[in-house]
Amino acid sequence: MISLDRLKKYQSAVIDRFETDKLPMKLIEMGCIPGNEITLLHQAPFKGPIYLKVDQSYLAIYKETAKNIIVRLIS
Amino acid sequence: MSQSIKVALLGNPNTGKSSVFNVMTRLKQKVGNYPGITVEKKEGVCKLDDDFKARIFDLPGCYSLNANSIDESIVIELLLNKKDSDHPDLAIVVADVENLKRNLLLFTQVKGLGIPTILAINMSDQMKKRGIKIDVESLKKELDTQVVLISARNNKGFENLKKAIVQYKSISKKEIFDISTIEPNYFNDLGKTFPKESLYRLWLLIIQETNFTKLNRKRVTDTSEFRTLSSSALKKLQQKETVRRYILINEILRKTMETDPSKATGFGAALDRILLHKVFGYVIFFGVLMLIFESIYDFSSIPMDFIDISFTQLSNWYKSNLPPGNLTDLIAEGLIPGIGGVVIFVPQIALLFLFLALLEESGYMSRVIFLMDRGLRRFGLSGKSVVPLVSGTACAIPAVMATRNIENWRERLITILVTPFTTCAARLPVYAILIALVIPDVGMYQSLTLMGLYLLGFAAALVSAFILNKMLATSSKKAFIIEMPQYKIPLLRDVLYTIWEKTRSFIVEAGKIILAISILLWILASNGPGKNFSNAHQIVSSQYKDLTQSELDIKIQSHKLENSYIGHLGRSIEPVIAPLGFDWKIGIAIISSFAAREVFVGTLATIYSVDSDKQETIKNKMANEKRPDGSPLFTLASGISLMMFYAFALQCMSTLAIVRKETNTWKWPVAQLFAMTIIAYIASLTVFQILQ
């Protein structure tokens, strides 16, 4: 189990739980829900946003948001 | 009898909802603003059959009815408020076939409001290619409504959609998701307190945490019989609602939709690998920026010169073919050049919006944000602010309009306020003549000065953005979440419509302000108090006896301008601008150039009675200008001081007009005018006093 911000490029994981109850609703609406698969596709330079595929959505968020999402790596 | 119904078009962003709207209304649309805010309000009419019309409202794109943004709360307010004159009889949720699951979240919510809700699945032309199969008949049963496959790209399925709209009365209004299942006790309470009302409607009122809306939420939350929950408990319930809805949606889609994963193309992923590359990604983006810049700076000069010449000829023709008099002068010298001053911006606006529409519609703009956001975020700007800031180097008018695409209002406002600092093309003639005049033509001093002025423009924009970011209070710190939509080939029809609509709205809304100010400036410059103005001809001819007629005319013009209302204004501000190293003649030129910065050079030419557009001639005349004590007027100190003034001051009525249009209030353009003038004054004062 690691937090989402530590996922490496092209690594996939399953969302396990959230560390905060202040996770933005929009993220949940986009399919960021425990049990769904999540893949890190790109990382912007200079500690910029990360680009994820979660369920059917493609989205970009900041690492500070990703820190609150705990994922289980798919081996 | 002819019948008309109101239809709300809803959908997630990037589902092609606007394309659907364009097809349905055949581009006959009205675009305005929602009162008090700057979200676009779009309405159009769709003819269903001979005597049945639908008024279609293209609502702002939203992911849910949870009200995370102003856009979403506009949607909720309209759907909840039955008294609103635009309250729909029917809702159409436009979904993207490749993102059906997420789109159905919004659908199940809208369906819960008791409004008949049709599901229109767009981009159905992609189904075969993507290996997607949908059992439409059983989806209709599961969702308890009409489901129509459409393709806005190929104009397909719209006859079926129209048929479904015509039969809207037969569509079930029942909800398919029972909100009370997420917390039975709580909703039981709510139902007992308000027995006659829909639970889901009440729930939506309760969760309006940010009260953007006029809806009365307090009547529910302040009812003493009803147990209220803390905001974090409400948030948890909201999350639970979303999760439960997805469980239902997954179940429905398992029964009605098949996807062949082997058909998923790697095209988008491959493109992303190049466009988001940490080196090539930036190289490509700066290439795109350069292309945009070249177009609005260089290519647009061809149509702009044509417009300029045409209006000048029209004005001359008018003057020589109509009886001389005040009315002829007003039309030939005030009205025609004034309209020309509006139309001249059309090529730049059209070209910039061509590029912007292509960037947005193709999905590339989201990648730009992804790459640029980090660098710009610390200045309170968005990744999308890059395009306006760079376009501002050509002209602030299209650049300010280009901020429309920035969703976050705060980031958009900061971008609007700082864009006029970037060195626009109209400053160039002013800089060119001043640099030639006061910077020695040795080594690279002259070109370095010009480059320095460009850098100064960018620096001023970024620094002021940084300060504004600290000053403007944030109501809530929004997390950064953007969708990275699939790449698409833009639809020509939609791109052309965007260009047309932006150009039209500029001419109608900003154009009238520009026209009014330019006519006012012309009246002030061509009229004056007292005999000095009205007897200009006599006074000048008696002063200069042995001049030719044309030399005399130039002297008369110069005399008239000096004694016009603008001339008097220029004189009266001399005490204020003297500490900057400017005399009253420069004062006149500064006031006149509020029409457009480049007018500065022409006005000085008139004042100094130069009969030539040649920069060299004007420059020589300026170099010989003396102060009353005999020292030269244009020195290094006063020259650089003047450059500073033009670098920072908002010397452009068209910018004011466009900022007024884009912010929907006079408050921001007026604040901008004052702030920039004060900064310019302080910069010029400091420079002149140090260098003097």
mmCIF file of C-alpha atoms in Angstrom, chain B residues 95-279:
data_model
loop_
_atom_site.group_PDB
_atom_site.id
_atom_site.type_symbol
_atom_site.label_atom_id
_atom_site.label_comp_id
_atom_site.label_asym_id
_atom_site.label_seq_id
_atom_site.Cartn_x
_atom_site.Cartn_y
_atom_site.Cartn_z
ATOM 1 C CA ALA B 95 -23.209 11.833 -23.240
ATOM 2 C CA ASP B 96 -19.983 10.784 -24.921
ATOM 3 C CA VAL B 97 -20.102 7.158 -25.997
ATOM 4 C CA GLU B 98 -16.569 6.536 -24.734
ATOM 5 C CA ASN B 99 -17.333 7.993 -21.331
ATOM 6 C CA LEU B 100 -20.848 6.743 -20.879
ATOM 7 C CA LYS B 101 -20.380 5.600 -17.305
ATOM 8 C CA ARG B 102 -19.327 8.993 -15.984
ATOM 9 C CA ASN B 103 -21.925 10.790 -18.081
ATOM 10 C CA LEU B 104 -24.656 8.613 -16.616
ATOM 11 C CA LEU B 105 -23.848 9.972 -13.164
ATOM 12 C CA LEU B 106 -25.161 13.355 -14.261
ATOM 13 C CA PHE B 107 -28.056 11.678 -16.051
ATOM 14 C CA THR B 108 -29.291 9.808 -12.958
ATOM 15 C CA GLN B 109 -29.161 13.066 -10.990
ATOM 16 C CA VAL B 110 -31.080 15.125 -13.550
ATOM 17 C CA LYS B 111 -33.610 12.325 -13.898
ATOM 18 C CA GLY B 112 -34.169 12.541 -10.151
ATOM 19 C CA LEU B 113 -35.595 16.062 -10.440
ATOM 20 C CA GLY B 114 -38.920 15.041 -11.920
ATOM 21 C CA ILE B 115 -38.146 16.588 -15.298
ATOM 22 C CA PRO B 116 -38.466 14.269 -18.329
ATOM 23 C CA THR B 117 -34.857 13.536 -19.300
ATOM 24 C CA ILE B 118 -33.686 12.179 -22.657
ATOM 25 C CA LEU B 119 -30.245 10.589 -22.981
ATOM 26 C CA ALA B 120 -28.492 11.519 -26.240
ATOM 27 C CA ILE B 121 -25.356 9.454 -26.765
ATOM 28 C CA ASN B 122 -23.022 11.499 -28.955
ATOM 29 C CA MET B 123 -20.025 10.390 -31.036
ATOM 30 C CA SER B 124 -21.853 7.176 -31.858
ATOM 31 C CA ASP B 125 -19.887 7.116 -35.123
ATOM 32 C CA GLN B 126 -16.894 6.027 -33.026
ATOM 33 C CA MET B 127 -18.598 2.903 -31.656
ATOM 34 C CA LYS B 128 -17.432 0.436 -34.264
ATOM 35 C CA LYS B 129 -13.876 1.678 -34.206
ATOM 36 C CA ARG B 130 -13.711 1.482 -30.418
ATOM 37 C CA GLY B 131 -15.397 -1.894 -30.188
ATOM 38 C CA ILE B 132 -18.407 -0.569 -28.255
ATOM 39 C CA LYS B 133 -21.831 -2.183 -28.538
ATOM 40 C CA ILE B 134 -24.907 -0.701 -26.857
ATOM 41 C CA ASP B 135 -28.286 -2.393 -26.560
ATOM 42 C CA VAL B 136 -30.343 0.788 -26.899
ATOM 43 C CA GLU B 137 -33.704 -0.883 -26.301
ATOM 44 C CA SER B 138 -32.747 -2.413 -22.985
ATOM 45 C CA LEU B 139 -30.902 0.783 -21.979
ATOM 46 C CA LYS B 140 -34.207 2.633 -22.520
ATOM 47 C CA LYS B 141 -35.892 0.194 -20.145
ATOM 48 C CA GLU B 142 -33.176 0.357 -17.530
ATOM 49 C CA LEU B 143 -33.019 4.172 -17.570
ATOM 50 C CA ASP B 144 -36.791 4.491 -17.944
ATOM 51 C CA THR B 145 -36.538 7.077 -20.706
ATOM 52 C CA GLN B 146 -35.802 7.706 -24.389
ATOM 53 C CA VAL B 147 -32.229 6.969 -25.481
ATOM 54 C CA VAL B 148 -30.992 8.257 -28.847
ATOM 55 C CA LEU B 149 -27.678 7.588 -30.591
ATOM 56 C CA ILE B 150 -26.425 10.703 -32.361
ATOM 57 C CA SER B 151 -23.306 11.992 -34.042
ATOM 58 C CA ALA B 152 -22.845 15.744 -34.241
ATOM 59 C CA ARG B 153 -19.826 15.159 -36.476
ATOM 60 C CA ASN B 154 -21.894 13.407 -39.158
ATOM 61 C CA ASN B 155 -25.266 15.049 -38.405
ATOM 62 C CA LYS B 156 -26.710 11.616 -37.678
ATOM 63 C CA GLY B 157 -29.522 10.628 -35.345
ATOM 64 C CA PHE B 158 -31.004 14.107 -35.012
ATOM 65 C CA GLU B 159 -34.314 13.117 -36.639
ATOM 66 C CA ASN B 160 -34.748 10.501 -33.917
ATOM 67 C CA LEU B 161 -33.790 13.020 -31.263
ATOM 68 C CA LYS B 162 -36.410 15.460 -32.559
ATOM 69 C CA LYS B 163 -39.034 12.695 -32.535
ATOM 70 C CA ALA B 164 -38.184 11.947 -28.939
ATOM 71 C CA ILE B 165 -38.499 15.626 -28.021
ATOM 72 C CA VAL B 166 -41.904 15.917 -29.695
ATOM 73 C CA GLN B 167 -43.161 13.014 -27.566
ATOM 74 C CA TYR B 168 -41.736 14.474 -24.351
ATOM 75 C CA LYS B 169 -45.032 14.149 -22.527
ATOM 76 C CA SER B 170 -44.902 10.364 -22.719
ATOM 77 C CA ILE B 171 -41.495 10.217 -21.022
ATOM 78 C CA SER B 172 -41.539 9.003 -17.451
ATOM 79 C CA LYS B 173 -40.677 11.546 -14.761
ATOM 80 C CA LYS B 174 -39.831 8.879 -12.220
ATOM 81 C CA GLU B 175 -36.389 8.767 -10.654
ATOM 82 C CA ILE B 176 -34.265 5.655 -11.069
ATOM 83 C CA PHE B 177 -32.139 6.208 -7.984
ATOM 84 C CA ASP B 178 -33.765 6.521 -4.596
ATOM 85 C CA ILE B 179 -31.735 9.064 -2.625
ATOM 86 C CA SER B 180 -33.145 7.895 0.711
ATOM 87 C CA THR B 181 -31.284 4.580 0.419
ATOM 88 C CA ILE B 182 -27.972 6.250 1.211
ATOM 89 C CA GLU B 183 -29.077 7.182 4.767
ATOM 90 C CA PRO B 184 -32.658 5.984 5.465
ATOM 91 C CA ASN B 185 -33.063 7.615 8.899
ATOM 92 C CA TYR B 186 -31.903 11.014 7.778
ATOM 93 C CA PHE B 187 -34.125 11.091 4.714
ATOM 94 C CA ASN B 188 -37.039 9.724 6.675
ATOM 95 C CA ASP B 189 -36.742 12.769 8.933
ATOM 96 C CA LEU B 190 -36.492 15.093 5.990
ATOM 97 C CA GLY B 191 -39.584 13.570 4.390
ATOM 98 C CA LYS B 192 -41.595 13.941 7.583
ATOM 99 C CA THR B 193 -40.656 17.608 7.940
ATOM 100 C CA PHE B 194 -41.447 18.473 4.323
ATOM 101 C CA PRO B 195 -44.008 15.843 3.343
ATOM 102 C CA LYS B 196 -45.068 17.432 0.062
ATOM 103 C CA GLU B 197 -41.645 17.844 -1.481
ATOM 104 C CA SER B 198 -39.240 15.739 -3.507
ATOM 105 C CA LEU B 199 -36.472 14.366 -1.301
ATOM 106 C CA TYR B 200 -33.818 14.761 -3.965
ATOM 107 C CA ARG B 201 -34.722 18.396 -4.600
ATOM 108 C CA LEU B 202 -34.510 19.072 -0.854
ATOM 109 C CA TRP B 203 -31.188 17.259 -0.688
ATOM 110 C CA LEU B 204 -29.761 19.392 -3.496
ATOM 111 C CA LEU B 205 -30.799 22.512 -1.595
ATOM 112 C CA ILE B 206 -29.125 21.260 1.565
ATOM 113 C CA ILE B 207 -25.777 20.502 -0.084
ATOM 114 C CA GLN B 208 -25.437 23.925 -1.714
ATOM 115 C CA GLU B 209 -22.506 24.688 0.546
ATOM 116 C CA THR B 210 -21.317 27.597 -1.493
ATOM 117 C CA ASN B 211 -24.338 29.770 -1.801
ATOM 118 C CA PHE B 212 -23.878 30.985 -5.337
ATOM 119 C CA THR B 213 -27.572 30.824 -5.898
ATOM 120 C CA LYS B 214 -30.622 32.869 -5.099
ATOM 121 C CA LEU B 215 -32.411 29.735 -3.984
ATOM 122 C CA ASN B 216 -33.564 29.768 -0.445
ATOM 123 C CA ARG B 217 -31.578 27.033 1.240
ATOM 124 C CA LYS B 218 -32.190 28.321 4.742
ATOM 125 C CA ARG B 219 -35.864 27.394 4.680
ATOM 126 C CA VAL B 220 -34.726 23.769 4.799
ATOM 127 C CA THR B 221 -31.610 23.940 6.957
ATOM 128 C CA ASP B 222 -33.082 26.336 9.529
ATOM 129 C CA THR B 223 -36.230 24.344 10.196
ATOM 130 C CA SER B 224 -36.095 23.412 13.852
ATOM 131 C CA GLU B 225 -37.957 20.100 13.541
ATOM 132 C CA PHE B 226 -35.340 18.895 11.124
ATOM 133 C CA ARG B 227 -32.008 17.465 12.277
ATOM 134 C CA THR B 228 -29.177 19.171 10.403
ATOM 135 C CA LEU B 229 -25.831 17.512 9.812
ATOM 136 C CA SER B 230 -22.343 18.958 10.036
ATOM 137 C CA SER B 231 -20.753 19.906 6.746
ATOM 138 C CA SER B 232 -18.267 17.046 6.935
ATOM 139 C CA ALA B 233 -21.094 14.567 7.549
ATOM 140 C CA LEU B 234 -22.927 16.030 4.556
ATOM 141 C CA LYS B 235 -19.816 15.687 2.467
ATOM 142 C CA LYS B 236 -19.500 12.037 3.426
ATOM 143 C CA LEU B 237 -23.123 11.493 2.452
ATOM 144 C CA GLN B 238 -22.472 13.180 -0.872
ATOM 145 C CA GLN B 239 -19.558 10.838 -1.492
ATOM 146 C CA LYS B 240 -21.729 7.900 -0.535
ATOM 147 C CA GLU B 241 -24.392 9.080 -2.947
ATOM 148 C CA THR B 242 -21.886 9.199 -5.793
ATOM 149 C CA VAL B 243 -20.519 5.747 -4.988
ATOM 150 C CA ARG B 244 -24.047 4.282 -4.808
ATOM 151 C CA ARG B 245 -25.014 5.864 -8.096
ATOM 152 C CA TYR B 246 -21.958 4.327 -9.719
ATOM 153 C CA ILE B 247 -22.936 0.899 -8.369
ATOM 154 C CA LEU B 248 -26.326 1.288 -10.052
ATOM 155 C CA ILE B 249 -24.740 2.572 -13.276
ATOM 156 C CA ASN B 250 -22.231 -0.281 -13.414
ATOM 157 C CA GLU B 251 -25.078 -2.739 -13.034
ATOM 158 C CA ILE B 252 -27.049 -1.124 -15.852
ATOM 159 C CA LEU B 253 -24.066 -0.961 -18.178
ATOM 160 C CA ARG B 254 -23.146 -4.578 -17.515
ATOM 161 C CA LYS B 255 -26.514 -5.538 -18.952
ATOM 162 C CA THR B 256 -26.607 -3.117 -21.854
ATOM 163 C CA MET B 257 -23.096 -2.371 -23.084
ATOM 164 C CA GLU B 258 -20.181 -4.436 -24.361
ATOM 165 C CA THR B 259 -16.670 -3.139 -24.914
ATOM 166 C CA ASP B 260 -13.963 -4.977 -26.773
ATOM 167 C CA PRO B 261 -10.750 -3.868 -25.034
ATOM 168 C CA SER B 262 -8.550 -5.026 -27.925
ATOM 169 C CA LYS B 263 -10.031 -2.216 -30.053
ATOM 170 C CA ALA B 264 -8.689 0.497 -27.798
ATOM 171 C CA THR B 265 -6.294 2.525 -29.934
ATOM 172 C CA GLY B 266 -2.921 3.665 -28.717
ATOM 173 C CA PHE B 267 -3.094 6.791 -30.849
ATOM 174 C CA GLY B 268 -3.842 9.195 -28.011
ATOM 175 C CA ALA B 269 -1.235 7.624 -25.748
ATOM 176 C CA ALA B 270 1.435 7.886 -28.453
ATOM 177 C CA LEU B 271 0.562 11.531 -29.100
ATOM 178 C CA ASP B 272 0.691 12.250 -25.381
ATOM 179 C CA ARG B 273 4.161 10.726 -25.186
ATOM 180 C CA ILE B 274 5.394 13.312 -27.697
ATOM 181 C CA LEU B 275 3.316 16.331 -26.711
ATOM 182 C CA LEU B 276 3.936 15.900 -22.990
ATOM 183 C CA HIS B 277 7.615 15.049 -23.353
ATOM 184 C CA LYS B 278 9.685 17.057 -20.915
ATOM 185 C CA VAL B 279 11.768 18.534 -23.727
#
